[in-house]
Short mmCIF file of C-alpha atoms in Angstrom, two decimals:
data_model
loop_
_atom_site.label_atom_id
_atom_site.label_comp_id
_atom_site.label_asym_id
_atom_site.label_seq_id
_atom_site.Cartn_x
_atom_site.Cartn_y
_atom_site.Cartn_z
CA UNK F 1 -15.04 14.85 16.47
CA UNK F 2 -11.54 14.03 15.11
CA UNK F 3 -10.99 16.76 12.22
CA UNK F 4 -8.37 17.16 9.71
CA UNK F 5 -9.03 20.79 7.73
CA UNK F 6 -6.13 21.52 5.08
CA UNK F 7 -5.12 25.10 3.88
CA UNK F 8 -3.04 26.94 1.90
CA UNK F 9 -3.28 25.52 -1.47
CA UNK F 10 -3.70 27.94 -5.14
CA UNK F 11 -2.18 28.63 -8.36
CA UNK F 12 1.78 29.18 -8.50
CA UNK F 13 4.39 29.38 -11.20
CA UNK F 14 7.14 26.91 -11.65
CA UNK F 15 9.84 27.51 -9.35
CA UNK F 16 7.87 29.70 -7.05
CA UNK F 17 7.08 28.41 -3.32
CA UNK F 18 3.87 27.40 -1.24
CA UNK F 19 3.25 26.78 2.70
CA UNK F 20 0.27 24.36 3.25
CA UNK F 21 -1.71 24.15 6.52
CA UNK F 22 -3.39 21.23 8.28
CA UNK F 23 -5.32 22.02 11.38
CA UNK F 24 -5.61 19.56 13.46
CA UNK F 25 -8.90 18.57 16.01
CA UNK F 26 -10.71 16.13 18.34
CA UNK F 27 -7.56 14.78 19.66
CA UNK F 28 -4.26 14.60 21.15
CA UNK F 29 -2.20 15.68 17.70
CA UNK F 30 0.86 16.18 19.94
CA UNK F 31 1.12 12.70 20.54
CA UNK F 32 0.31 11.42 16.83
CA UNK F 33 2.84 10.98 13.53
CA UNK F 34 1.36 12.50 11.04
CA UNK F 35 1.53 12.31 6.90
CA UNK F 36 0.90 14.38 3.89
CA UNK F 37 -0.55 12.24 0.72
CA UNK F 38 -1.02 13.56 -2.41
CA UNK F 39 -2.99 12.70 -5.70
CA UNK F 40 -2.55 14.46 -9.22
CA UNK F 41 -5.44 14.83 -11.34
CA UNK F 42 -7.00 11.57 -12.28
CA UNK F 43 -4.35 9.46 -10.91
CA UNK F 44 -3.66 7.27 -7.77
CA UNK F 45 -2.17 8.28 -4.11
CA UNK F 46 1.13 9.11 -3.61
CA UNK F 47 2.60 9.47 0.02
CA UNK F 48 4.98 12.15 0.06
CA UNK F 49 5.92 12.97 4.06
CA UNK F 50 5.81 12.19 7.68
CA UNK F 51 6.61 13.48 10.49
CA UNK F 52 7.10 11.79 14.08
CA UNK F 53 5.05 13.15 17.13
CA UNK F 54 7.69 15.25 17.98
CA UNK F 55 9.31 16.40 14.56
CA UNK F 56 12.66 14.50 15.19
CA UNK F 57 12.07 11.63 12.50
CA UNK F 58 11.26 12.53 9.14
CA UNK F 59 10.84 10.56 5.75
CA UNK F 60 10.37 11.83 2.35
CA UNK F 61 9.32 10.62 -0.96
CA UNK F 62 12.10 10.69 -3.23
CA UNK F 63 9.83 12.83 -5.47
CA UNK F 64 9.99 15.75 -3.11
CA UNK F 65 13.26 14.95 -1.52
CA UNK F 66 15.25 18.48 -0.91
CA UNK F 67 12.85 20.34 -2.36
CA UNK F 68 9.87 19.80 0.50
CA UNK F 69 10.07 20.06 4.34
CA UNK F 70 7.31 18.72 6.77
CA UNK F 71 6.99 20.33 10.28
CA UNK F 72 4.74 21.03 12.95
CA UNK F 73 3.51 22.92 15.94
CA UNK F 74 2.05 21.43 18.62
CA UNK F 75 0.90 24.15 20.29
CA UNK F 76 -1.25 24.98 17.60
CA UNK F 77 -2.00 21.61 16.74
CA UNK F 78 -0.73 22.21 13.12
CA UNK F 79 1.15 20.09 10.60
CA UNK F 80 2.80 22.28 7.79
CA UNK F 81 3.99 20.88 4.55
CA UNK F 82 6.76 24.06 2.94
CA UNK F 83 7.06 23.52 -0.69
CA UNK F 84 9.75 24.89 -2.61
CA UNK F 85 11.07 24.99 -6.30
CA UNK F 86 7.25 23.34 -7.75
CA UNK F 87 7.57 21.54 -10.67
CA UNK F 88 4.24 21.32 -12.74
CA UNK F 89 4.49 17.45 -11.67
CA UNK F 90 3.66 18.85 -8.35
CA UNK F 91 -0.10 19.67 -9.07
CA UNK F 92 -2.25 17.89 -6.93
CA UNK F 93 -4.22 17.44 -4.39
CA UNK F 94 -3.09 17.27 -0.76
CA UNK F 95 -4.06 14.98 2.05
CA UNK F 96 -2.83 15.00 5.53
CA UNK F 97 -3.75 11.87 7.40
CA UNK F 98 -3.42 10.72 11.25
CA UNK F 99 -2.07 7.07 11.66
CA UNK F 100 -4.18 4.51 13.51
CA UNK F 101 -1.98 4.47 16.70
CA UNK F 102 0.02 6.91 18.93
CA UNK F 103 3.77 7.74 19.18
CA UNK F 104 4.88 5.23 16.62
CA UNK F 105 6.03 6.72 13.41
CA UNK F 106 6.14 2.81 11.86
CA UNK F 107 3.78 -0.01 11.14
CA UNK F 108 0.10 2.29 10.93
CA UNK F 109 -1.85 2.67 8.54
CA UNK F 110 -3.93 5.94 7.93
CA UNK F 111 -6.92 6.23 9.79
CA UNK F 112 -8.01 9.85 9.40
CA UNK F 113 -7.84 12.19 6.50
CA UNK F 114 -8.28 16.10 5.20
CA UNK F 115 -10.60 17.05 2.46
CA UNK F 116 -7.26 18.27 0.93
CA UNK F 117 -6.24 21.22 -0.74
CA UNK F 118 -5.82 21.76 -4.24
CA UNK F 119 -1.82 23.35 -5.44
CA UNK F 120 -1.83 24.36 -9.03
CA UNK F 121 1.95 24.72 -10.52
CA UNK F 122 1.49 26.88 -13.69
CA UNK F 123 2.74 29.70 -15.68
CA UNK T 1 11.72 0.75 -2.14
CA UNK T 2 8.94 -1.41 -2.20
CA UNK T 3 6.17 -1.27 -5.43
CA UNK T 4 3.01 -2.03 -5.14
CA UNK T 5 0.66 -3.80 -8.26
CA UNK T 6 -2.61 -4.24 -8.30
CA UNK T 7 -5.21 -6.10 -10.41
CA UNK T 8 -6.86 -5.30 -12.38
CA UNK T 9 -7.33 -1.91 -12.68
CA UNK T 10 -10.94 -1.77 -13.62
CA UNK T 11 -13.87 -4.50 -12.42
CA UNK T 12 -16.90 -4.52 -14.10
CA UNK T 13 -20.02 -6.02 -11.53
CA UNK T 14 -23.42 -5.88 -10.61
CA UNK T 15 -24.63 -5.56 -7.51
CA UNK T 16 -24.95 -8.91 -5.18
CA UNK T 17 -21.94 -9.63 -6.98
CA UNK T 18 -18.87 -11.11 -5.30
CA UNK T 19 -15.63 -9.20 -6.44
CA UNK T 20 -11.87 -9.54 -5.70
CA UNK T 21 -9.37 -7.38 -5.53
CA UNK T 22 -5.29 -8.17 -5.83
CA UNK T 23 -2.85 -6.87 -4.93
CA UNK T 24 1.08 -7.25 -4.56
CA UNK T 25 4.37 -6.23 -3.43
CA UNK T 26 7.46 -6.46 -4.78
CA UNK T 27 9.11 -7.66 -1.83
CA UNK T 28 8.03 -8.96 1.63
CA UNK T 29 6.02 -6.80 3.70
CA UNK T 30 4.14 -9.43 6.64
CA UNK T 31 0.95 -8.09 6.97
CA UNK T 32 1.72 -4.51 6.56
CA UNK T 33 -1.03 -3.78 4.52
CA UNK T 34 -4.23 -1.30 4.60
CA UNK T 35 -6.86 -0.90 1.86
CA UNK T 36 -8.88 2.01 1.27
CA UNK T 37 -11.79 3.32 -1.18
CA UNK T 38 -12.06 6.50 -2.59
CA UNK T 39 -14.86 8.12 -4.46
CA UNK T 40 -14.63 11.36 -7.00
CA UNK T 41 -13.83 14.35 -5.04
CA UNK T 42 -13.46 12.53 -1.53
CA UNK T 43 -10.57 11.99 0.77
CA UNK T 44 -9.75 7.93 1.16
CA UNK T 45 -12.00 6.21 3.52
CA UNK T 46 -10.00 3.32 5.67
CA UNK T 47 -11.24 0.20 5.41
CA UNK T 48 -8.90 -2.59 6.61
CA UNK T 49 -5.28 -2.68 8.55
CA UNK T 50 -2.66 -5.66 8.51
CA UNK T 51 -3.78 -7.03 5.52
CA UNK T 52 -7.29 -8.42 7.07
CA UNK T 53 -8.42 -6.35 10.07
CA UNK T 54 -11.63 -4.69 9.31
CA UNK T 55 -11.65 -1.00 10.98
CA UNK T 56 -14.57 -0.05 12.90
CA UNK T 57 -17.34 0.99 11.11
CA UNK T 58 -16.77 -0.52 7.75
CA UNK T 59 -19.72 -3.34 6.36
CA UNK T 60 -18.86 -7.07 7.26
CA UNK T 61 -19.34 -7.82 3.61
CA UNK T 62 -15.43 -5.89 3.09
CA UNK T 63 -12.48 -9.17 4.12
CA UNK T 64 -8.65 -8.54 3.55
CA UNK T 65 -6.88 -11.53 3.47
CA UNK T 66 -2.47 -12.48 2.59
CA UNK T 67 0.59 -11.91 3.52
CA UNK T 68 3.88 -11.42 2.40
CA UNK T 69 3.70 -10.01 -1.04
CA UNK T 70 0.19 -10.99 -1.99
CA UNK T 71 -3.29 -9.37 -0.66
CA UNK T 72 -6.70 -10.14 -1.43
CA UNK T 73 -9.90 -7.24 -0.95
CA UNK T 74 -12.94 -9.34 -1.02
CA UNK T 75 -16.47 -7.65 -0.63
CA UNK T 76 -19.04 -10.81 -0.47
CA UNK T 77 -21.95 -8.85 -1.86
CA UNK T 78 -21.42 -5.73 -3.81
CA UNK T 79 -24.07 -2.85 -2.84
CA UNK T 80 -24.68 0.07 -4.96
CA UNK T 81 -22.32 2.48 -2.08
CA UNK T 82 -19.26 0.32 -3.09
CA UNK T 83 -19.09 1.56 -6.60
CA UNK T 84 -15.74 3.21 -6.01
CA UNK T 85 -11.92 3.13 -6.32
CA UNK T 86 -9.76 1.15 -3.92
CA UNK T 87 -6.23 1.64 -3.28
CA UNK T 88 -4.01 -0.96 -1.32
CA UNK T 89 -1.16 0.66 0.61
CA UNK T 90 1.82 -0.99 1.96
CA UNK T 91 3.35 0.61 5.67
CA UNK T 92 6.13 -1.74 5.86
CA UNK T 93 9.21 0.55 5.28
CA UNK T 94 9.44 3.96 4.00
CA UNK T 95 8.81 5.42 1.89
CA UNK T 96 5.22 3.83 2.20
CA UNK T 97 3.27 3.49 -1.21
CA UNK T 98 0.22 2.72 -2.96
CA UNK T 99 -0.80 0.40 -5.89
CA UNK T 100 -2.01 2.15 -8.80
CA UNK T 101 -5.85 1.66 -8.20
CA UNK T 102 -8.47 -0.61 -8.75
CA UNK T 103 -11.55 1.40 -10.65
CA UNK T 104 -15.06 -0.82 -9.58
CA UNK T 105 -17.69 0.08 -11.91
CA UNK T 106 -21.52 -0.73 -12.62
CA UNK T 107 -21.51 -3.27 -15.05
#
């Protein structure tokens, strides 16, 4: 079945760095955008990246603008979201999701989400 | 970048009730809109994609309905499952965003 499984989430300090994970499964990730969403405690969704199929269009949120990069493998069917210089403002959890349609990085909605992982930014 | 506002942000029912959800952007988006419910501790659950396309899988008793910059979530008779929180989402332009929330409680 089509799986999202997020990784790579804990406790770090302000300033420090974090690499999350999504693994990817039950279908053809290479040919999929793909998006990292995140939600701080007890509030709404924010989207914060995407990536095209093949890496070569990227978006941001301004929120994480400079300070995050989204990437992938396709050979391992992985979507990576690097996080450096957290702010506590960064605590949340993260989503990736799979849009509804193939190739397109535009006009889909998200059909297919993680459980997320949980990234902690205290001292 | 485009804002998204919904209303309210907390709906009181009972179940059989019929309940409506708004929601809108601050500038045109066509039909560029998905809705989604979320319950404590879960992932978001897709539900409906431009504006009023139910996805597979998801009760008959869920509508989506606008476009534009206005968006309606109807569900036609509430059932104790629905009890949730329900996000609307625009995926007109980047970067994509979210209204605030829409909290549906047990009256």
């Amino acid at each position: 079945q089509v799986q999202l499984v997020e990784s790579g989430g804990g406790v770090v300090q302000p300033g420090r760095s974090l690499r999350l994970s999504c693994a990817a499964s039950g279908f053809t990730f290479s040919s999929y955008a793909m998006h990292w969403v995140r939600q701080a405690p007890g509030k709404g969704l924010e989207w914060v990246a995407v990536t095209s199929y093949d890496g070569r269009n990227i978006y941001y949120a301004d929120s994480v603008k400079g300070r995050f990069s989204i990437s992938r493998d396709n050979s391992k069917n992985t979507l990576y979201l690097q996080m450096n210089t957290l702010r506590a403002e960064d605590t949340a959890v993260y989503y990736c999701a799979r849009p509804e349609g193939v190739l397109r990085v535009y006009y889909y909605a998200m059909d297919v989400w993680g459980q997320g992982t949980t990234v902690t930014v205290s001292s | 970048d485009i804002q998204m506002t919904q209303s309210p942000s907390t709906l009181s029912a009972s179940v059989g009730d019929r309940v409506t959800i708004t929601c809108r952007a601050s500038q045109s988006i066509s039909s560029w809109l998905a809705w989604y419910q979320q319950k404590p501790g879960k992932a978001p659950k897709f539900l409906i994609y431009k504006a009023s396309n139910l996805e597979s899988g998801v009760p008959s008793r869920f509508s989506g309905s606008g476009s534009g910059t206005e968006f309606t979530l109807t569900i036609s008779s509430l059932q104790p499952d629905d009890f949730a929180t329900y996000y609307c989402q625009q995926y007109n332009s980047y970067p994509y965003s979210f209204g605030q929330g829409t909290k549906l409680e047990i009256k």
